[in-house]
PDB file of C-alpha atoms in Angstrom:
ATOM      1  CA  UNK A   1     -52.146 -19.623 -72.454  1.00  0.00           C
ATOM      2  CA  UNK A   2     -50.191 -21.414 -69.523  1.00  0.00           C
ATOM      3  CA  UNK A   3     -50.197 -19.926 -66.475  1.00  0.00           C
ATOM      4  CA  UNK A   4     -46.281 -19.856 -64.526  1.00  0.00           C
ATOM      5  CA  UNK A   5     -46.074 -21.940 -61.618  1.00  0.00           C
ATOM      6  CA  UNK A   6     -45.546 -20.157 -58.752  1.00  0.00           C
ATOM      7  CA  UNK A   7     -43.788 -21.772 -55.703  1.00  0.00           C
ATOM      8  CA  UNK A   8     -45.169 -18.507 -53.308  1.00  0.00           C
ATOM      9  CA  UNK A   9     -48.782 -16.965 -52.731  1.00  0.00           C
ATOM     10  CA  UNK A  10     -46.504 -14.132 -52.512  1.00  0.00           C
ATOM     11  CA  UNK A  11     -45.441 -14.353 -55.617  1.00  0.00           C
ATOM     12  CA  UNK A  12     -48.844 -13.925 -57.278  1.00  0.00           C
ATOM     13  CA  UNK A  13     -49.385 -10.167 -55.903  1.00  0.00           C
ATOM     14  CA  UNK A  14     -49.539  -7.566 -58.802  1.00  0.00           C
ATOM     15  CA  UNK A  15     -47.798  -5.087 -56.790  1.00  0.00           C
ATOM     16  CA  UNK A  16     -43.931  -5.107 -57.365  1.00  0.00           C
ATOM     17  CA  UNK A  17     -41.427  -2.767 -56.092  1.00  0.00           C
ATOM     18  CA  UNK A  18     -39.360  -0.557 -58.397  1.00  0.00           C
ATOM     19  CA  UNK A  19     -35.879  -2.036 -58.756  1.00  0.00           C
ATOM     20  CA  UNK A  20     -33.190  -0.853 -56.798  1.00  0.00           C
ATOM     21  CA  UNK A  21     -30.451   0.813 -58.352  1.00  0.00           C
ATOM     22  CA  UNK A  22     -26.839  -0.029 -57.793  1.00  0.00           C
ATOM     23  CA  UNK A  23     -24.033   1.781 -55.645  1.00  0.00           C
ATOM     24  CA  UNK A  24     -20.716   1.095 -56.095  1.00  0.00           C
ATOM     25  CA  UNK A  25     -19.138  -0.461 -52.789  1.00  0.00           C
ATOM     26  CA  UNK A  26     -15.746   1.434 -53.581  1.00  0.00           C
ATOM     27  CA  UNK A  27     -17.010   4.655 -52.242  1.00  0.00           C
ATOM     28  CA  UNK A  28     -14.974   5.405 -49.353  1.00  0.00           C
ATOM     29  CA  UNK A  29     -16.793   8.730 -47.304  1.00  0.00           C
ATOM     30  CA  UNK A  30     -14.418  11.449 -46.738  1.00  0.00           C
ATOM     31  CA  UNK A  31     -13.995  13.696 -44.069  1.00  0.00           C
ATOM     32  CA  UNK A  32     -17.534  15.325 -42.948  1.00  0.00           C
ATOM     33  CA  UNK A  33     -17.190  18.865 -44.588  1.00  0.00           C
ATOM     34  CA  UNK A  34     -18.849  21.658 -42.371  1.00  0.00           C
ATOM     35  CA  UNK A  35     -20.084  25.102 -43.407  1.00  0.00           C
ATOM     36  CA  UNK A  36     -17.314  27.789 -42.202  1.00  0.00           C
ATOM     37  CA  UNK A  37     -18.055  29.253 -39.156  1.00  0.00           C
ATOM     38  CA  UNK A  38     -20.764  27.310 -38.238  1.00  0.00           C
ATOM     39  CA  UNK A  39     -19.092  24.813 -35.873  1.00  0.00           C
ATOM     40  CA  UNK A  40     -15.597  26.624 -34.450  1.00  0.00           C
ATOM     41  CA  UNK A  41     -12.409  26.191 -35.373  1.00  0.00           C
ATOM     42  CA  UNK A  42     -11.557  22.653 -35.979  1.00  0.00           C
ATOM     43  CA  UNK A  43      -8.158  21.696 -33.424  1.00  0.00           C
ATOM     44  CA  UNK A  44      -4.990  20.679 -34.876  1.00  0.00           C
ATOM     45  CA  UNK A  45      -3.661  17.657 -34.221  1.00  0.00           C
ATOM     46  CA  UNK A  46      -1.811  17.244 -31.310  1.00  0.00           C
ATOM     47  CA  UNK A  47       1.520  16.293 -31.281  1.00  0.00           C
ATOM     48  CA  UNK A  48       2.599  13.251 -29.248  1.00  0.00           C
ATOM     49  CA  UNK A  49       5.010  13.262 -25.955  1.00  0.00           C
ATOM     50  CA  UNK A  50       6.831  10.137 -25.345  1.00  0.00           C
ATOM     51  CA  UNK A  51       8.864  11.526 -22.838  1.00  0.00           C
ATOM     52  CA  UNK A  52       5.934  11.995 -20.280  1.00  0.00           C
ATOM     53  CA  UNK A  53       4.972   8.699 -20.328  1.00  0.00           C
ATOM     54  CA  UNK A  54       8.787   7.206 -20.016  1.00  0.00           C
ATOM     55  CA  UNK A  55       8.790   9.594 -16.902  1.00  0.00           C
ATOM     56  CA  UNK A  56       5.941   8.616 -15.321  1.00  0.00           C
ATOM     57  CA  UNK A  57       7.107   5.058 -15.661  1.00  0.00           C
ATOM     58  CA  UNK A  58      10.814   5.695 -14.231  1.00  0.00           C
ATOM     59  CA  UNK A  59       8.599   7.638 -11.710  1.00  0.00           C
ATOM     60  CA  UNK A  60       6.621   3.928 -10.656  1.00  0.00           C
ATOM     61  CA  UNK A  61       9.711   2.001 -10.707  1.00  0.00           C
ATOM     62  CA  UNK A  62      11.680   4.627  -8.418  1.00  0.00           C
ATOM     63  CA  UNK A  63       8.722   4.270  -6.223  1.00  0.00           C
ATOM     64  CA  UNK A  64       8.247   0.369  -6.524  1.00  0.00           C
ATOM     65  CA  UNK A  65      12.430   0.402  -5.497  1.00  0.00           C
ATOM     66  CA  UNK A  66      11.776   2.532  -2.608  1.00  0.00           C
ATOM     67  CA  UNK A  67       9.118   0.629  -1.184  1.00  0.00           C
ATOM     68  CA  UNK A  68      10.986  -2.277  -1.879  1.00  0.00           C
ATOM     69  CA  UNK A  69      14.092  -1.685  -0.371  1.00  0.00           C
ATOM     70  CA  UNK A  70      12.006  -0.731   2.999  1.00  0.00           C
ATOM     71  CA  UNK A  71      10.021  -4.025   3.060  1.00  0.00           C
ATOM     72  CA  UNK A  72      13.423  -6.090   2.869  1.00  0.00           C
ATOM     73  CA  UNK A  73      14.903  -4.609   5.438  1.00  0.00           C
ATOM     74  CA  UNK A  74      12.202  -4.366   7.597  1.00  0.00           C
ATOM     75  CA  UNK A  75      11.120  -8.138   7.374  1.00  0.00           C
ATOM     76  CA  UNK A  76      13.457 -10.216   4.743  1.00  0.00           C
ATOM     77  CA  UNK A  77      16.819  -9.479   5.860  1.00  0.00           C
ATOM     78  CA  UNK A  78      18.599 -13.197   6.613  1.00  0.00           C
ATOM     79  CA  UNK A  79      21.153 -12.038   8.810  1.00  0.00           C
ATOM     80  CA  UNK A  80      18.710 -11.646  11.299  1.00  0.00           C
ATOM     81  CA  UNK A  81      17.316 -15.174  12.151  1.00  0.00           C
ATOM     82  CA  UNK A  82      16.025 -15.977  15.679  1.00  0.00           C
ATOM     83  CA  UNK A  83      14.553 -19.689  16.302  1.00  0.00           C
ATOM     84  CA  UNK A  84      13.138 -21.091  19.681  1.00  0.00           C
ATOM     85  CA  UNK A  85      15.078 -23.620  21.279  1.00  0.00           C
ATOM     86  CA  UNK A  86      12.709 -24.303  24.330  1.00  0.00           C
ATOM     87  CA  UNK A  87      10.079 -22.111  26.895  1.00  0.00           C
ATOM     88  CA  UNK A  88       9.837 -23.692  30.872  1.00  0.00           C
ATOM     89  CA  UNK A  89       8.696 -22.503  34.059  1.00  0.00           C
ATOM     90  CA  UNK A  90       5.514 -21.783  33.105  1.00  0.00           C
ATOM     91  CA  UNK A  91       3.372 -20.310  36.023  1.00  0.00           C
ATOM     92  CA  UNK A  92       0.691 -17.304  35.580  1.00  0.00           C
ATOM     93  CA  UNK A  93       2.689 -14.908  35.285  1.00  0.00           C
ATOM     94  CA  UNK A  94       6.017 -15.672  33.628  1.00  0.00           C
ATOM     95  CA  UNK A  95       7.640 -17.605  30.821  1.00  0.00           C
ATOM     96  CA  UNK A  96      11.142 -18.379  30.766  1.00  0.00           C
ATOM     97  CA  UNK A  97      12.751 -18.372  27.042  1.00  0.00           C
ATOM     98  CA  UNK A  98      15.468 -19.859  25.353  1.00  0.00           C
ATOM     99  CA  UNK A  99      16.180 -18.625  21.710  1.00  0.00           C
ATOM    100  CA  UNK A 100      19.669 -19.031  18.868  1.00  0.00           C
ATOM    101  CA  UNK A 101      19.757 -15.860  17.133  1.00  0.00           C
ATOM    102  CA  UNK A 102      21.406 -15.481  13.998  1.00  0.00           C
ATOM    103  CA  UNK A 103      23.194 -12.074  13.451  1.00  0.00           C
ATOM    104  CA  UNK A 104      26.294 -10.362  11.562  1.00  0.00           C
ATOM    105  CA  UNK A 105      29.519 -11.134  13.353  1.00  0.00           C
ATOM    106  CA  UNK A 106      30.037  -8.870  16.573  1.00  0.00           C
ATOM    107  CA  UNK A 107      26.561  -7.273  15.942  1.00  0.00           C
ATOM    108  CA  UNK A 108      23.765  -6.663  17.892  1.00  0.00           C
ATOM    109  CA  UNK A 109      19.911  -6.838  17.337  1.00  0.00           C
ATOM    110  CA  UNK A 110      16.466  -6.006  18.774  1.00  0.00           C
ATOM    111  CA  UNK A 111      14.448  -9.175  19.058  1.00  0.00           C
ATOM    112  CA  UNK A 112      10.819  -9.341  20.087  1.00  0.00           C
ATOM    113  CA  UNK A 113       9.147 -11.877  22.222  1.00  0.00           C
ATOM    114  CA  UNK A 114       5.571 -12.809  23.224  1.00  0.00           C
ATOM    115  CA  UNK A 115       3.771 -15.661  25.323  1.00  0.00           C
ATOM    116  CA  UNK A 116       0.146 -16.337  24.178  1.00  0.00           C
ATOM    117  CA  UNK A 117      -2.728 -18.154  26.718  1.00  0.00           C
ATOM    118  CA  UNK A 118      -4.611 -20.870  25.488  1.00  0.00           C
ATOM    119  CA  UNK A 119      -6.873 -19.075  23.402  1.00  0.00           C
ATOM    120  CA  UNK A 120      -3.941 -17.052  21.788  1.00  0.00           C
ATOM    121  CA  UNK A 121      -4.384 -13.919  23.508  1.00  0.00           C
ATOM    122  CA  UNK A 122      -0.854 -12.067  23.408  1.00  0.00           C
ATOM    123  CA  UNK A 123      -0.052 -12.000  27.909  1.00  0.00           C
ATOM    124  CA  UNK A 124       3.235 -10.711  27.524  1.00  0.00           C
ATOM    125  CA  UNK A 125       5.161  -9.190  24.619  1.00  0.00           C
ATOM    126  CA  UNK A 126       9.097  -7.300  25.199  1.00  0.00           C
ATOM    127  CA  UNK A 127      11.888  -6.033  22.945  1.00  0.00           C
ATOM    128  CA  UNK A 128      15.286  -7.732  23.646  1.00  0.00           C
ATOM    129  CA  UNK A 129      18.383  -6.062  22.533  1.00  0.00           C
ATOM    130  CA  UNK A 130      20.854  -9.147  21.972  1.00  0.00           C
ATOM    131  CA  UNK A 131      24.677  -8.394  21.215  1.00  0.00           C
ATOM    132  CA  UNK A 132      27.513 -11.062  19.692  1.00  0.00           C
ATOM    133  CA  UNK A 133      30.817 -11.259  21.141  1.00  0.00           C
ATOM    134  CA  UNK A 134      33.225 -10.087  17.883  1.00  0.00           C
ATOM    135  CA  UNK A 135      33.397 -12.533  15.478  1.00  0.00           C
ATOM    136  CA  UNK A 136      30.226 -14.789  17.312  1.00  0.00           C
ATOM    137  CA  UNK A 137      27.594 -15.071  14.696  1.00  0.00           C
ATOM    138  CA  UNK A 138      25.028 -17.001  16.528  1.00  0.00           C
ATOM    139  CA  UNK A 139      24.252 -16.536  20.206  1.00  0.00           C
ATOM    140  CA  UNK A 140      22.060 -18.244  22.702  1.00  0.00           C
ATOM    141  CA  UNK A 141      19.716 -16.242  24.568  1.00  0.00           C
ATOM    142  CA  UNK A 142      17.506 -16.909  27.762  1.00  0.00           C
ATOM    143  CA  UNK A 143      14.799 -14.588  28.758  1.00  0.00           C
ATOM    144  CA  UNK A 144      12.466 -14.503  31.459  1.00  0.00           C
ATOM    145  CA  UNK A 145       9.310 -12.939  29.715  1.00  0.00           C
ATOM    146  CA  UNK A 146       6.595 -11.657  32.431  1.00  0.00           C
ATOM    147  CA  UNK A 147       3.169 -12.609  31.075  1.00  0.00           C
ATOM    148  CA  UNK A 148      -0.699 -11.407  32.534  1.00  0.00           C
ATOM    149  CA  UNK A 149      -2.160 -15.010  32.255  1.00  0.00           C
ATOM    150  CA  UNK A 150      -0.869 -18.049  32.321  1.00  0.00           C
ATOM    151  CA  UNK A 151       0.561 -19.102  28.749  1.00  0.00           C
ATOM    152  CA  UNK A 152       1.237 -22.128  27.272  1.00  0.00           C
ATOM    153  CA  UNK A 153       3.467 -20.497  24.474  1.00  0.00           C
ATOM    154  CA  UNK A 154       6.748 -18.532  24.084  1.00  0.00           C
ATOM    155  CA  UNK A 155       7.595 -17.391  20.586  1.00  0.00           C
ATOM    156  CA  UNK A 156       9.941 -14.774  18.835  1.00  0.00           C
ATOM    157  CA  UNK A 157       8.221 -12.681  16.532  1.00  0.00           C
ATOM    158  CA  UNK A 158      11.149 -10.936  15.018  1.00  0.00           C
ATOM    159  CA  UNK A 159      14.723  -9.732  15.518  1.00  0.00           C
ATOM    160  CA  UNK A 160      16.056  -6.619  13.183  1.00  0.00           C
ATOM    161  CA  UNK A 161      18.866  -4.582  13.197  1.00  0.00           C
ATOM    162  CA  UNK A 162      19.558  -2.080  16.344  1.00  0.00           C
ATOM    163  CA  UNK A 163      19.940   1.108  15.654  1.00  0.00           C
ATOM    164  CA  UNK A 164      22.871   2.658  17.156  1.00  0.00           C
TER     165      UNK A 164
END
């Protein structure tokens, strides 16, 4: 009698495991099904509301607008421009400053000035209320800005619209 060749040491154990059956793979698991009144009352589905969420959004972008609108015309409205032409007579305590500003024809606007020392430390800051001549757009202004330390820069920081 020839013996089998046998590739494993494994394979020469006298114990083998039953065979395992087959399952079909189809078998999709329903639903879990509960005893009655065991567990509650199972919730009905719950029916959907689009119109929340399309209110909440037109809620953001009325708030988004809003802000918005307040940013540009606190800081990015161009008919409000104000660029330094020169600062002189620098002693410690003064600056004198020559500015164009830029604003609607015949309008008026609040500009704000500061000198800085050396070390850019604000010494001086003022608002300016600036008017055009009707029909002037751009006028010429020179200021004499009082400062706490001697500076060695005069700059505009802003100019917006006065408020009547």
């Amino acid at each position: 009698m020839d013996l089998p060749i046998l590739a494993d040491a494994t394979d020469i154990s006298p114990r083998r495991s039953p065979p395992v059956p087959e399952t079909p793979a189809t078998f999709a698991p329903a639903a879990p099904v509960f005893p009655p009144g065991r567990y509650g009352h199972r919730r009905a589905p719950r029916r959907r509301r689009p119109w929340v969420a399309t209110l909440l959004v037109v809620a953001l972008l009325a708030v988004l607008g809003a802000v918005s609108y307040r940013l540009y015309r606190q800081y990015g409205d161009p008919n409000y421009d104000a660029q330094v032409i020169t600062y002189t007579e620098i002693t410690e305590s003064q600056l004198v400053l020559d500015f164009r500003v830029t604003v609607p024809a015949g309008g008026s606007a609040i500009c704000v000035v500061r000198a800085r020392s050396r070390d850019g430390v604000e010494v001086g800051r003022e608002e300016l209320r600036v008017t055009a001549e009707p029909g002037q757009r751009h006028l010429t202004v020179r200021h004499r800005l009082a400062t706490t330390g001697r500076p060695i820069l005069g700059e505009v920081v802003r100019c917006r619209p006065a408020s009547e």
